Amino acid sequence: QKEVEQDPGPLSVPEGAIVSLNCTYSNSAFQYFMWYRQYSRKGPELLMYTYSSGNKEDGRFTAQVDKSSKYISLFIRDSQPSDSATYLCAMSGNTGKLIFGQGTTLQVKP
Amino acid sequence: DTEVTQTPKHLVMGMTNKKSLKCEQHMGHRAMYWYKQKAKKPPELMFVYSYEKLSINESVPSRFSPECPNSSLLNLHLHALQPEDSALYLCASSQGGGAGHRDTQYFGPGTRLTVL
């Protein structure tokens, strides 16, 4: 079993839809949770960072962490074609070493 | 400014060539990382430098040789690579070398390497 599980998709939604991306994990030592967005043939771009449980909002993006369920989510409101990319969840414990999910490919259709 | 720069953007090399990838950051970050990413896969950690010292080597073959000349620069020297080493090579940096908000990693755009 992988330490971090993420459905690779692809996920296709119409423009304006609410998108929900999720990861589950098995290591209870993880405390730091990140979402990266990666456009094709580019480097990952940090979108959201969350420490421990709770919600964090930044514009159209909301990150949620539920440590009791070992489950994290990224919601994108009013999705745009420019949101079409691969979304990678990543997490770390005290080592600082990032453990990535497989990435979910999102396509937002105009 | 959270910019990490990498050169070159693209590199094509033969199996007998020697080449180097370069990474630079001017954010005052003290940890720098090399990752390898194959198509449709997440980045795989190769090396970590913390305060200019190699702190993690993820059992990477010796044909990859990292170097950290100073706190802003990170090189990856390549020699006698194999076609299966073709990938996107990503550099990242973070404020510190441990865990926490200071250690959020910021990635460069990558070097796309093709080994013929």
GROMACS .gro file of C-alpha atoms in nm:
model
  226
    1GLN     CA    1   0.000   0.000   0.000
    2LYS     CA    2   0.134   0.342  -0.096
    3GLU     CA    3   0.179   0.597   0.181
    4VAL     CA    4  -0.030   0.848  -0.016
    5GLU     CA    5  -0.315   0.750  -0.247
    6GLN     CA    6  -0.453   0.986  -0.508
    7ASP     CA    7  -0.689   0.901  -0.792
    8PRO     CA    8  -0.504   0.982  -1.116
    9GLY     CA    9  -0.825   1.063  -1.305
   10PRO     CA   10  -0.851   1.209  -1.559
   11LEU     CA   11  -1.125   1.431  -1.422
   12SER     CA   12  -1.321   1.633  -1.676
   13VAL     CA   13  -1.563   1.908  -1.569
   14PRO     CA   14  -1.745   2.195  -1.741
   15GLU     CA   15  -1.630   2.550  -1.684
   16GLY     CA   16  -1.777   2.698  -1.367
   17ALA     CA   17  -1.807   2.363  -1.187
   18ILE     CA   18  -1.683   2.300  -0.834
   19VAL     CA   19  -1.393   2.055  -0.842
   20SER     CA   20  -1.305   1.826  -0.553
   21LEU     CA   21  -0.962   1.660  -0.545
   22ASN     CA   22  -0.869   1.418  -0.270
   23CYS     CA   23  -0.585   1.221  -0.117
   24THR     CA   24  -0.574   0.963   0.157
   25TYR     CA   25  -0.268   0.866   0.353
   26SER     CA   26  -0.159   0.602   0.598
   27ASN     CA   27   0.125   0.763   0.797
   28SER     CA   28  -0.012   0.933   1.109
   29ALA     CA   29   0.319   1.122   1.147
   30PHE     CA   30   0.233   1.350   0.854
   31GLN     CA   31   0.159   1.701   0.978
   32TYR     CA   32   0.226   1.927   0.680
   33PHE     CA   33   0.005   1.907   0.374
   34MET     CA   34   0.051   2.075   0.040
   35TRP     CA   35  -0.117   2.096  -0.297
   36TYR     CA   36   0.087   2.165  -0.607
   37ARG     CA   37  -0.040   2.245  -0.955
   38GLN     CA   38   0.167   2.129  -1.250
   39TYR     CA   39   0.103   2.235  -1.605
   40SER     CA   40   0.225   2.010  -1.881
   41ARG     CA   41   0.606   2.009  -1.913
   42LYS     CA   42   0.646   2.265  -1.630
   43GLY     CA   43   0.759   2.245  -1.269
   44PRO     CA   44   0.508   2.203  -0.982
   45GLU     CA   45   0.372   2.531  -0.843
   46LEU     CA   46   0.276   2.550  -0.476
   47LEU     CA   47  -0.095   2.626  -0.441
   48MET     CA   48  -0.181   2.562  -0.078
   49TYR     CA   49  -0.002   2.472   0.243
   50THR     CA   50  -0.181   2.350   0.557
   51TYR     CA   51  -0.046   2.248   0.893
   52SER     CA   52  -0.239   1.983   1.087
   53SER     CA   53  -0.619   1.968   1.061
   54GLY     CA   54  -0.851   2.240   0.942
   55ASN     CA   55  -0.944   2.448   0.642
   56LYS     CA   56  -0.756   2.711   0.449
   57GLU     CA   57  -0.898   2.933   0.178
   58ASP     CA   58  -0.719   3.133  -0.090
   59GLY     CA   59  -0.938   3.287  -0.356
   60ARG     CA   60  -1.117   3.009  -0.545
   61PHE     CA   61  -0.915   2.739  -0.368
   62THR     CA   62  -0.995   2.573  -0.035
   63ALA     CA   63  -0.779   2.308   0.125
   64GLN     CA   64  -0.915   2.079   0.396
   65VAL     CA   65  -0.729   1.839   0.620
   66ASP     CA   66  -0.899   1.575   0.833
   67LYS     CA   67  -0.623   1.402   1.027
   68SER     CA   68  -0.865   1.173   1.210
   69SER     CA   69  -0.967   1.023   0.874
   70LYS     CA   70  -0.624   1.071   0.714
   71TYR     CA   71  -0.792   1.252   0.427
   72ILE     CA   72  -0.712   1.581   0.254
   73SER     CA   73  -0.906   1.769  -0.010
   74LEU     CA   74  -0.866   2.060  -0.246
   75PHE     CA   75  -1.177   2.237  -0.372
   76ILE     CA   76  -1.173   2.468  -0.672
   77ARG     CA   77  -1.474   2.695  -0.711
   78ASP     CA   78  -1.584   2.845  -1.042
   79SER     CA   79  -1.333   2.633  -1.230
   80GLN     CA   80  -1.172   2.784  -1.539
   81PRO     CA   81  -1.007   2.626  -1.844
   82SER     CA   82  -0.679   2.770  -1.712
   83ASP     CA   83  -0.717   2.536  -1.411
   84SER     CA   84  -0.658   2.241  -1.645
   85ALA     CA   85  -0.343   2.081  -1.506
   86THR     CA   86  -0.221   1.796  -1.288
   87TYR     CA   87  -0.277   1.849  -0.916
   88LEU     CA   88  -0.032   1.680  -0.681
   89CYS     CA   89  -0.093   1.639  -0.310
   90ALA     CA   90   0.219   1.619  -0.096
   91MET     CA   91   0.279   1.575   0.272
   92SER     CA   92   0.561   1.547   0.521
   93GLY     CA   93   0.630   1.469   0.883
   94ASN     CA   94   0.934   1.567   1.085
   95THR     CA   95   1.186   1.458   0.825
   96GLY     CA   96   1.090   1.731   0.581
   97LYS     CA   97   1.089   1.474   0.303
   98LEU     CA   98   0.787   1.525   0.077
   99ILE     CA   99   0.573   1.227  -0.009
  100PHE     CA  100   0.367   1.290  -0.321
  101GLY     CA  101   0.043   1.141  -0.442
  102GLN     CA  102   0.028   1.018  -0.800
  103GLY     CA  103  -0.135   1.339  -0.920
  104THR     CA  104  -0.485   1.396  -1.060
  105THR     CA  105  -0.519   1.526  -1.415
  106LEU     CA  106  -0.798   1.785  -1.438
  107GLN     CA  107  -0.953   1.914  -1.758
  108VAL     CA  108  -1.196   2.205  -1.744
  109LYS     CA  109  -1.393   2.233  -2.065
  110PRO     CA  110  -1.514   2.574  -2.189
  111ASP     CA  111   0.984   3.632  -0.481
  112THR     CA  112   0.968   3.253  -0.481
  113GLU     CA  113   1.167   3.190  -0.795
  114VAL     CA  114   1.394   2.898  -0.859
  115THR     CA  115   1.567   2.909  -1.196
  116GLN     CA  116   1.708   2.615  -1.389
  117THR     CA  117   1.929   2.593  -1.696
  118PRO     CA  118   1.919   2.464  -1.956
  119LYS     CA  119   1.547   2.421  -2.027
  120HIS     CA  120   1.616   2.132  -2.262
  121LEU     CA  121   1.919   1.906  -2.300
  122VAL     CA  122   1.988   1.627  -2.543
  123MET     CA  123   2.295   1.416  -2.477
  124GLY     CA  124   2.455   1.095  -2.589
  125MET     CA  125   2.540   0.816  -2.350
  126THR     CA  126   2.910   0.906  -2.353
  127ASN     CA  127   2.864   1.278  -2.293
  128LYS     CA  128   2.927   1.473  -1.975
  129LYS     CA  129   2.689   1.758  -1.903
  130SER     CA  130   2.568   1.960  -1.606
  131LEU     CA  131   2.233   2.095  -1.494
  132LYS     CA  132   2.225   2.418  -1.297
  133CYS     CA  133   1.982   2.554  -1.040
  134GLU     CA  134   1.981   2.892  -0.867
  135GLN     CA  135   1.771   3.059  -0.600
  136HIS     CA  136   1.809   3.398  -0.434
  137MET     CA  137   1.551   3.357  -0.159
  138GLY     CA  138   1.807   3.287   0.111
  139HIS     CA  139   1.687   2.928   0.130
  140ARG     CA  140   1.927   2.687   0.300
  141ALA     CA  141   1.798   2.358   0.161
  142MET     CA  142   1.803   2.258  -0.206
  143TYR     CA  143   1.675   1.945  -0.372
  144TRP     CA  144   1.704   1.751  -0.695
  145TYR     CA  145   1.407   1.549  -0.818
  146LYS     CA  146   1.352   1.332  -1.124
  147GLN     CA  147   1.007   1.317  -1.281
  148LYS     CA  148   0.896   1.072  -1.549
  149ALA     CA  149   0.583   1.134  -1.755
  150LYS     CA  150   0.256   1.099  -1.563
  151LYS     CA  151   0.443   1.023  -1.239
  152PRO     CA  152   0.509   1.237  -0.931
  153PRO     CA  153   0.856   1.379  -0.866
  154GLU     CA  154   1.104   1.135  -0.712
  155LEU     CA  155   1.357   1.273  -0.468
  156MET     CA  156   1.721   1.223  -0.564
  157PHE     CA  157   1.934   1.445  -0.339
  158VAL     CA  158   1.895   1.699  -0.060
  159TYR     CA  159   2.151   1.960   0.039
  160SER     CA  160   2.102   2.127   0.374
  161TYR     CA  161   2.329   2.419   0.462
  162GLU     CA  162   2.545   2.324   0.162
  163LYS     CA  163   2.604   1.970   0.284
  164LEU     CA  164   2.460   1.660   0.123
  165SER     CA  165   2.205   1.530   0.372
  166ILE     CA  166   2.004   1.281   0.165
  167ASN     CA  167   2.107   1.062  -0.128
  168GLU     CA  168   1.818   0.838  -0.229
  169SER     CA  169   2.046   0.560  -0.359
  170VAL     CA  170   2.095   0.741  -0.686
  171PRO     CA  171   2.340   0.581  -0.936
  172SER     CA  172   2.686   0.737  -0.939
  173ARG     CA  173   2.640   0.859  -1.296
  174PHE     CA  174   2.450   1.145  -1.126
  175SER     CA  175   2.678   1.363  -0.916
  176PRO     CA  176   2.539   1.660  -0.722
  177GLU     CA  177   2.737   1.965  -0.618
  178CYS     CA  178   2.644   2.266  -0.404
  179PRO     CA  179   2.909   2.537  -0.462
  180ASN     CA  180   2.730   2.786  -0.235
  181SER     CA  181   2.395   2.842  -0.069
  182SER     CA  182   2.237   2.981  -0.388
  183LEU     CA  183   2.359   2.730  -0.643
  184LEU     CA  184   2.305   2.362  -0.703
  185ASN     CA  185   2.450   2.158  -0.987
  186LEU     CA  186   2.383   1.808  -1.111
  187HIS     CA  187   2.668   1.657  -1.310
  188LEU     CA  188   2.573   1.388  -1.558
  189HIS     CA  189   2.802   1.125  -1.706
  190ALA     CA  190   2.745   0.803  -1.897
  191LEU     CA  191   2.368   0.825  -1.869
  192GLN     CA  192   2.127   0.567  -2.006
  193PRO     CA  193   1.821   0.630  -2.225
  194GLU     CA  194   1.599   0.544  -1.927
  195ASP     CA  195   1.742   0.848  -1.748
  196SER     CA  196   1.547   1.069  -1.988
  197ALA     CA  197   1.308   1.270  -1.769
  198LEU     CA  198   1.225   1.614  -1.632
  199TYR     CA  199   1.482   1.708  -1.368
  200LEU     CA  200   1.344   1.945  -1.110
  201CYS     CA  201   1.526   2.158  -0.858
  202ALA     CA  202   1.352   2.284  -0.545
  203SER     CA  203   1.449   2.492  -0.244
  204SER     CA  204   1.313   2.557   0.104
  205GLN     CA  205   1.402   2.793   0.387
  206GLY     CA  206   1.526   2.523   0.619
  207GLY     CA  207   1.619   2.158   0.601
  208GLY     CA  208   1.374   2.016   0.849
  209ALA     CA  209   0.998   2.017   0.864
  210GLY     CA  210   0.735   2.283   0.893
  211HIS     CA  211   0.625   2.594   0.711
  212ARG     CA  212   0.985   2.706   0.670
  213ASP     CA  213   1.043   2.394   0.470
  214THR     CA  214   0.774   2.438   0.210
  215GLN     CA  215   0.945   2.348  -0.113
  216TYR     CA  216   0.940   2.574  -0.417
  217PHE     CA  217   1.017   2.416  -0.751
  218GLY     CA  218   1.194   2.542  -1.059
  219PRO     CA  219   1.060   2.490  -1.412
  220GLY     CA  220   1.280   2.186  -1.471
  221THR     CA  221   1.527   2.070  -1.733
  222ARG     CA  222   1.389   1.826  -1.986
  223LEU     CA  223   1.666   1.574  -2.050
  224THR     CA  224   1.677   1.334  -2.341
  225VAL     CA  225   1.949   1.069  -2.350
  226LEU     CA  226   2.007   0.915  -2.692
   0.00000   0.00000   0.00000
